[in-house]
Amino acid sequence: MSELGVGLIGTGYMGKCHALAFTQVHAVFGDGPVIRLAHLSEVTAELAATRAAEFGFARSGADWRALVTDPEVDVVSVTTPNQFHAEMAIAALEAGKHVWCEKPMATSIDDAVRMRDAVRASGKVAVLGYNYIQSPMVRQIAAILAAGTIGPVNHFRVEMDEDYMADAAAPFGWKSEAASGYGALDDFGVHPVSLIHTLLGRIVRVAGHQSKPYASRPLAAGGSRIVENHDIAAVLCELDTGASGVIALSRSAWGRKGRIALQIFGERGSVVFDQERFNELQLFVADGDPATQGFRTILAAPVHEPYNRFIPSPGHGLGFNDLKVIECHELLRRIAGQPSRTIDFDAGLGIEYAIWAMHESAVTGRWIDVPE
Ligand SMILES: NC(=O)c1ccc[n+]([C@@H]2O[C@H](COP(=O)([O-])OP(=O)(O)OC[C@H]3O[C@@H](n4cnc5c(N)ncnc54)[C@H](O)[C@@H]3O)[C@@H](O)[C@H]2O)c1
């Protein structure tokens, strides 16, 4: 396919990231189809028209169903709140479009299964917005593990923290509604699980705990509303490899802005990475003179593909939106039938099962096996 028409549903935080990624992907990678920004949809026609003018889309409107059936559209980006993902992604697949859907996949296992089944029935490509697996340094961690540099992995820790809900005065929004999901588990937890499943192995058994720092939050229009899900979670995990680990999640961790701190420990060393400083990683290898052993810092450089597609200078660093450009390129490779580093709806369902088990464990107070 030499041309690909894009439909974008939702133009908030992630919608803009998708629009920028589609705009830049051809220039950055120099291959794949020419991208046509065909149709954009928002909650009102006015907002849609404003965003279409800003982002450069040819058509706009308030009817996302018209977007998914538009013959000018070949791939649909779903960047709306979580509770709309299933309905929109399934409708797009049924209309014969490829889908790039933001995480979490859905707000229930039933919906996630229906999405997976819709992809299988359509023969189209559908991938999820797991941008952190696209980081050049995360790919380098995969290469370090594959080379056996730190030996077989026996345990890990991941902390994902931000502070956008740390303030008790932060207004009630859709992320605090039960309809959007469990809270920190599916808002944040899906990202660490995407990294664990990509780098280390499948989570097979979990013990989870959830809590909320504030029982209610103020409404923008006045008054307050009960918080319906949990901003904090902690989970013990066992992997199919026999390794064990801990995941800690918080949307209320003052001072943390975009922390995904990953520590992987093997028989002969360890790797440490933090998304807040994602242009570097720390590697410890237990060899040589113990007196001079220690972590060394590896800075992102052109040798860490696809960093070289953005800039030729080592140590200058990529940004968050560049991860979305890489993710978009992997989507296009998948559509073209080429090898691709993506989390499709099958792998996405595996993440949803892990998150479901974590919540089930938190509710029942028991260890839970993760369904396959
Ligand atoms: N991959 C990541 O790192 C990442 C980061 C943040 C959010 N997300 C995910 O992206 C999704 C969107 O989150 P966000 O932060 O961009 O939210 P947001 O509130 O900034 O944007 C959502 C947009 O969808 C629009 N919308 C809602 N209903 C619609 C409808 N029926 N038709 C068309 N537009 C509609 C809203 O008006 C809004 O502009 C969520 O699923 C979230 O979990 C992913």
Tab-separated table of C-alpha atoms and ligand atoms in Angstrom, residues 8-16 18 41-44 47 51 61-64 78-85 88 102-104 129-132 160 174-175 186-187 191 320 324 327, ligand 1:
chain	number	residue	atom	x	y	z
A	8	LEU	CA	-8.347	9.786	14.543
A	9	ILE	CA	-11.015	9.490	17.257
A	10	GLY	CA	-10.238	11.765	20.207
A	11	THR	CA	-7.765	14.663	20.148
A	12	GLY	CA	-6.684	15.049	23.791
A	13	TYR	CA	-3.269	14.097	25.175
A	14	MET	CA	-2.915	10.861	23.243
A	15	GLY	CA	-4.850	12.013	20.183
A	16	LYS	CA	-2.261	14.731	19.589
A	18	HIS	CA	-0.959	9.915	17.416
A	41	SER	CA	-13.643	13.015	15.256
A	42	GLU	CA	-14.340	14.763	18.583
A	43	VAL	CA	-17.290	15.227	20.932
A	44	THR	CA	-18.463	18.364	19.152
A	47	LEU	CA	-13.825	21.079	18.570
A	51	ARG	CA	-8.307	20.217	15.899
A	61	GLY	CA	-17.014	15.798	12.648
A	62	ALA	CA	-18.721	14.657	15.837
A	63	ASP	CA	-19.781	11.234	14.529
A	64	TRP	CA	-17.074	8.619	15.048
A	78	VAL	CA	-8.735	5.183	19.097
A	79	THR	CA	-7.522	7.708	21.704
A	80	THR	CA	-10.728	8.225	23.686
A	81	PRO	CA	-11.307	7.385	27.382
A	82	ASN	CA	-10.942	3.681	28.213
A	83	GLN	CA	-14.639	2.809	28.318
A	84	PHE	CA	-15.046	3.619	24.579
A	85	HIS	CA	-12.125	1.534	23.280
A	88	MET	CA	-14.905	1.956	18.666
A	102	GLU	CA	-4.634	3.309	23.265
A	103	LYS	CA	-4.077	1.305	26.434
A	104	PRO	CA	-5.677	-0.152	28.463
A	129	GLY	CA	-0.453	1.986	22.564
A	130	TYR	CA	2.309	0.416	24.640
A	131	ASN	CA	4.897	3.081	23.851
A	132	TYR	CA	7.457	2.220	26.527
A	160	MET	CA	5.367	3.311	38.092
A	174	TRP	CA	-13.090	10.360	34.026
A	175	LYS	CA	-10.079	8.441	35.370
A	186	ASP	CA	-5.195	-0.444	34.401
A	187	ASP	CA	-4.208	3.223	34.028
A	191	HIS	CA	2.649	-0.444	31.154
A	320	PHE	CA	8.252	10.901	24.677
A	324	LYS	CA	4.993	7.243	19.577
A	327	GLU	CA	5.334	2.771	17.707
B	1	LIG	N1	0.186	5.321	26.032
B	1	LIG	C1	0.290	6.186	27.006
B	1	LIG	O1	1.370	6.421	27.537
B	1	LIG	C2	-0.952	6.927	27.451
B	1	LIG	C3	-0.838	8.116	28.185
B	1	LIG	C4	-2.017	8.794	28.538
B	1	LIG	C5	-3.254	8.262	28.197
B	1	LIG	N2	-3.301	7.074	27.505
B	1	LIG	C6	-4.623	6.504	27.143
B	1	LIG	O2	-5.155	7.283	26.059
B	1	LIG	C7	-6.579	7.335	26.178
B	1	LIG	C8	-7.005	8.787	26.186
B	1	LIG	O3	-6.403	9.417	27.280
B	1	LIG	P1	-6.037	10.973	27.203
B	1	LIG	O4	-5.152	11.235	28.359
B	1	LIG	O5	-5.600	11.334	25.831
B	1	LIG	O6	-7.483	11.590	27.497
B	1	LIG	P2	-7.989	13.044	27.151
B	1	LIG	O7	-9.145	13.261	28.057
B	1	LIG	O8	-6.863	14.022	27.102
B	1	LIG	O9	-8.512	12.892	25.638
B	1	LIG	C9	-9.599	12.101	25.302
B	1	LIG	C10	-10.307	12.798	24.135
B	1	LIG	O10	-11.345	11.938	23.632
B	1	LIG	C11	-12.446	12.778	23.289
B	1	LIG	N3	-13.665	11.976	23.230
B	1	LIG	C12	-14.375	11.434	24.252
B	1	LIG	N4	-15.457	10.796	23.775
B	1	LIG	C13	-15.419	10.888	22.427
B	1	LIG	C14	-16.256	10.448	21.367
B	1	LIG	N5	-17.377	9.739	21.610
B	1	LIG	N6	-15.922	10.750	20.092
B	1	LIG	C15	-14.790	11.461	19.818
B	1	LIG	N7	-13.962	11.940	20.783
B	1	LIG	C16	-14.264	11.657	22.071
B	1	LIG	C17	-12.462	13.822	24.408
B	1	LIG	O11	-13.219	14.959	24.063
B	1	LIG	C18	-10.970	14.106	24.548
B	1	LIG	O12	-10.534	15.156	23.692
B	1	LIG	C19	-6.945	6.589	27.464
B	1	LIG	O13	-7.351	5.291	27.143
B	1	LIG	C20	-5.649	6.572	28.253
B	1	LIG	O14	-5.535	5.457	29.109
B	1	LIG	C21	-2.188	6.431	27.112
